Amino acid sequence: DYTVYSAPVTDIKDWKCEGVIYSGTQDPNASERRKYLYAPDVVRGNDGRYYLYYSLAGFGGKGGFEGPISVAVCDTPAGKYEYYGDVKKPDGSKFTRMIPFDPAVINDDGIIRMYYGWALPVRKPKSRLEAAIITKIMTKNVLQKTRKEDT
């Protein structure tokens, strides 16, 4: 469960507990292995409601960040959030490019922008030669392709 503490901007020493606002188990993507929110972020939407963006993982990062980035919504920043859905690509499919995690979301004059961390699922190489080959393949086929897609 996720608890929020708040303080008025006029007196940041006056903290109070707002109570539990969300549980990772409310998300249909949650499992016993992946039920913790990592680096969640909240943004006020253009409709005046508050949107909680997060990715699920296991305790201490165990269980992986297989995506997607999910969203919960509430009428107040410290209220009870309800699962809203997953971040989607323009074609309607779940946004699971690479392994997305740690969303940071801003409302830029009415345009909602999301920044996120990402990783690639790579097992530990068995030798230096294999590590060099993987590095070359990743640089040529994944990282350069990603740079071209992002421009």
mmCIF file of C-alpha atoms in Angstrom:
data_model
loop_
_atom_site.group_PDB
_atom_site.id
_atom_site.type_symbol
_atom_site.label_atom_id
_atom_site.label_comp_id
_atom_site.label_asym_id
_atom_site.label_seq_id
_atom_site.Cartn_x
_atom_site.Cartn_y
_atom_site.Cartn_z
ATOM 1 C CA ASP A 1 0.000 0.000 0.000
ATOM 2 C CA TYR A 2 1.141 3.550 -0.741
ATOM 3 C CA THR A 3 0.731 6.275 1.844
ATOM 4 C CA VAL A 4 0.978 10.009 1.173
ATOM 5 C CA TYR A 5 2.227 12.715 3.509
ATOM 6 C CA SER A 6 1.533 16.355 2.696
ATOM 7 C CA ALA A 7 2.359 19.828 3.970
ATOM 8 C CA PRO A 8 1.040 23.250 2.958
ATOM 9 C CA VAL A 9 3.474 25.236 0.813
ATOM 10 C CA THR A 10 3.188 28.044 3.381
ATOM 11 C CA ASP A 11 4.475 25.807 6.219
ATOM 12 C CA ILE A 12 6.489 22.817 5.047
ATOM 13 C CA LYS A 13 7.138 21.796 8.679
ATOM 14 C CA ASP A 14 3.455 20.927 9.162
ATOM 15 C CA TRP A 15 3.387 17.422 7.648
ATOM 16 C CA LYS A 16 0.350 15.186 8.008
ATOM 17 C CA CYS A 17 -0.422 11.645 6.928
ATOM 18 C CA GLU A 18 -3.150 11.517 4.271
ATOM 19 C CA GLY A 19 -3.437 7.727 4.517
ATOM 20 C CA VAL A 20 -3.259 4.968 1.926
ATOM 21 C CA ILE A 21 -3.905 6.292 -1.593
ATOM 22 C CA TYR A 22 -3.221 3.220 -3.751
ATOM 23 C CA SER A 23 -2.205 -0.404 -3.667
ATOM 24 C CA GLY A 24 -0.135 -2.023 -6.398
ATOM 25 C CA THR A 25 -2.453 -5.020 -6.213
ATOM 26 C CA GLN A 26 -5.270 -2.878 -7.706
ATOM 27 C CA ASP A 27 -3.434 -3.090 -11.043
ATOM 28 C CA PRO A 28 -4.507 -6.088 -13.171
ATOM 29 C CA ASN A 29 -0.860 -6.390 -14.310
ATOM 30 C CA ALA A 30 0.203 -7.078 -10.696
ATOM 31 C CA SER A 31 1.294 -10.506 -9.562
ATOM 32 C CA GLU A 32 2.883 -11.915 -6.444
ATOM 33 C CA ARG A 33 6.214 -11.377 -8.217
ATOM 34 C CA ARG A 34 5.446 -7.801 -9.376
ATOM 35 C CA LYS A 35 3.313 -5.736 -6.999
ATOM 36 C CA TYR A 36 5.426 -2.728 -5.960
ATOM 37 C CA LEU A 37 5.306 0.729 -7.562
ATOM 38 C CA TYR A 38 8.753 2.019 -8.461
ATOM 39 C CA ALA A 39 9.397 5.775 -8.763
ATOM 40 C CA PRO A 40 5.756 6.802 -9.264
ATOM 41 C CA ASP A 41 4.839 10.323 -10.373
ATOM 42 C CA VAL A 42 1.612 12.355 -10.200
ATOM 43 C CA VAL A 43 0.485 15.056 -12.633
ATOM 44 C CA ARG A 44 -2.648 17.176 -12.745
ATOM 45 C CA GLY A 45 -4.443 16.494 -16.019
ATOM 46 C CA ASN A 46 -6.223 19.012 -18.211
ATOM 47 C CA ASP A 47 -9.525 17.764 -16.758
ATOM 48 C CA GLY A 48 -8.441 18.770 -13.217
ATOM 49 C CA ARG A 49 -8.018 15.174 -12.030
ATOM 50 C CA TYR A 50 -4.728 13.738 -10.777
ATOM 51 C CA TYR A 51 -2.960 10.906 -12.595
ATOM 52 C CA LEU A 52 -0.510 8.556 -10.889
ATOM 53 C CA TYR A 53 1.999 7.017 -13.334
ATOM 54 C CA TYR A 54 4.069 4.022 -12.229
ATOM 55 C CA SER A 55 5.727 0.779 -13.240
ATOM 56 C CA LEU A 56 5.476 -2.443 -11.244
ATOM 57 C CA ALA A 57 8.372 -4.563 -10.034
ATOM 58 C CA GLY A 58 9.181 -7.001 -7.281
ATOM 59 C CA PHE A 59 10.701 -6.112 -3.913
ATOM 60 C CA GLY A 60 14.153 -4.555 -4.346
ATOM 61 C CA GLY A 61 13.705 -4.551 -8.129
ATOM 62 C CA LYS A 62 13.413 -8.344 -8.196
ATOM 63 C CA GLY A 63 10.718 -9.552 -10.523
ATOM 64 C CA GLY A 64 11.805 -7.181 -13.237
ATOM 65 C CA PHE A 65 10.308 -4.173 -14.944
ATOM 66 C CA GLU A 66 8.575 -5.889 -17.837
ATOM 67 C CA GLY A 67 6.243 -2.956 -18.372
ATOM 68 C CA PRO A 68 3.874 -1.483 -19.136
ATOM 69 C CA ILE A 69 3.761 1.892 -17.426
ATOM 70 C CA SER A 70 0.345 2.076 -15.770
ATOM 71 C CA VAL A 71 -1.916 4.919 -14.626
ATOM 72 C CA ALA A 72 -4.317 5.420 -11.714
ATOM 73 C CA VAL A 73 -6.625 8.451 -11.334
ATOM 74 C CA CYS A 74 -8.158 10.479 -8.501
ATOM 75 C CA ASP A 75 -10.041 13.766 -8.040
ATOM 76 C CA THR A 76 -7.578 15.033 -5.387
ATOM 77 C CA PRO A 77 -3.798 14.617 -5.155
ATOM 78 C CA ALA A 78 -3.980 12.801 -1.804
ATOM 79 C CA GLY A 79 -7.239 10.881 -2.310
ATOM 80 C CA LYS A 80 -7.994 7.271 -3.157
ATOM 81 C CA TYR A 81 -6.642 6.447 -6.628
ATOM 82 C CA GLU A 82 -8.298 3.893 -8.906
ATOM 83 C CA TYR A 83 -6.582 1.930 -11.666
ATOM 84 C CA TYR A 84 -7.216 3.775 -14.956
ATOM 85 C CA GLY A 85 -5.257 1.821 -17.563
ATOM 86 C CA ASP A 86 -1.878 1.413 -19.204
ATOM 87 C CA VAL A 87 0.038 3.960 -21.247
ATOM 88 C CA LYS A 88 -0.704 3.143 -24.888
ATOM 89 C CA LYS A 89 0.998 3.758 -28.204
ATOM 90 C CA PRO A 90 -0.945 5.581 -30.967
ATOM 91 C CA ASP A 91 -2.042 2.199 -32.381
ATOM 92 C CA GLY A 92 -3.680 1.310 -29.029
ATOM 93 C CA SER A 93 -1.176 -1.352 -27.961
ATOM 94 C CA LYS A 94 0.519 -1.239 -24.545
ATOM 95 C CA PHE A 95 3.619 0.950 -24.346
ATOM 96 C CA THR A 96 6.309 -1.627 -23.581
ATOM 97 C CA ARG A 97 9.152 -0.354 -25.761
ATOM 98 C CA MET A 98 12.342 -1.880 -24.426
ATOM 99 C CA ILE A 99 11.629 -2.139 -20.671
ATOM 100 C CA PRO A 100 10.084 1.192 -19.596
ATOM 101 C CA PHE A 101 10.210 2.274 -15.941
ATOM 102 C CA ASP A 102 10.431 5.302 -13.602
ATOM 103 C CA PRO A 103 7.985 7.587 -15.440
ATOM 104 C CA ALA A 104 8.300 11.354 -14.910
ATOM 105 C CA VAL A 105 5.247 13.232 -16.144
ATOM 106 C CA ILE A 106 4.620 16.970 -16.601
ATOM 107 C CA ASN A 107 1.739 19.076 -17.842
ATOM 108 C CA ASP A 108 3.435 21.531 -20.202
ATOM 109 C CA ASP A 109 0.726 24.158 -20.823
ATOM 110 C CA GLY A 110 -1.883 21.504 -21.598
ATOM 111 C CA ILE A 111 0.435 18.985 -23.267
ATOM 112 C CA ILE A 112 1.083 15.928 -21.096
ATOM 113 C CA ARG A 113 4.693 14.795 -21.521
ATOM 114 C CA MET A 114 6.144 11.578 -20.119
ATOM 115 C CA TYR A 115 9.831 10.872 -19.715
ATOM 116 C CA TYR A 116 10.963 7.430 -18.597
ATOM 117 C CA GLY A 117 13.938 5.216 -18.006
ATOM 118 C CA TRP A 118 14.422 2.102 -20.075
ATOM 119 C CA ALA A 119 16.585 -0.990 -20.218
ATOM 120 C CA LEU A 120 17.150 -4.016 -22.383
ATOM 121 C CA PRO A 121 16.779 -7.588 -21.139
ATOM 122 C CA VAL A 122 20.311 -8.976 -21.477
ATOM 123 C CA ARG A 123 21.735 -11.979 -19.692
ATOM 124 C CA LYS A 124 25.281 -11.906 -18.354
ATOM 125 C CA PRO A 125 27.780 -12.851 -21.105
ATOM 126 C CA LYS A 126 29.616 -16.147 -20.583
ATOM 127 C CA SER A 127 32.952 -14.825 -21.899
ATOM 128 C CA ARG A 128 34.755 -11.622 -22.931
ATOM 129 C CA LEU A 129 34.325 -12.560 -26.576
ATOM 130 C CA GLU A 130 30.580 -12.989 -26.159
ATOM 131 C CA ALA A 131 30.433 -9.631 -24.301
ATOM 132 C CA ALA A 132 32.236 -7.906 -27.192
ATOM 133 C CA ILE A 133 29.903 -9.473 -29.768
ATOM 134 C CA ILE A 134 26.787 -8.504 -27.790
ATOM 135 C CA THR A 135 28.090 -4.938 -27.392
ATOM 136 C CA LYS A 136 28.706 -4.628 -31.147
ATOM 137 C CA ILE A 137 25.285 -6.076 -32.036
ATOM 138 C CA MET A 138 23.494 -3.880 -29.481
ATOM 139 C CA THR A 139 25.260 -0.738 -30.678
ATOM 140 C CA LYS A 140 24.585 -1.429 -34.351
ATOM 141 C CA ASN A 141 21.090 -2.946 -34.268
ATOM 142 C CA VAL A 142 19.416 -1.493 -31.186
ATOM 143 C CA LEU A 143 20.951 1.760 -30.014
ATOM 144 C CA GLN A 144 21.438 3.316 -33.456
ATOM 145 C CA LYS A 145 17.955 2.201 -34.526
ATOM 146 C CA THR A 146 16.500 3.743 -31.356
ATOM 147 C CA ARG A 147 18.274 7.044 -32.048
ATOM 148 C CA LYS A 148 16.841 7.125 -35.591
ATOM 149 C CA GLU A 149 13.309 6.352 -34.311
ATOM 150 C CA ASP A 150 13.521 9.156 -31.753
ATOM 151 C CA THR A 151 14.486 11.867 -34.253
#
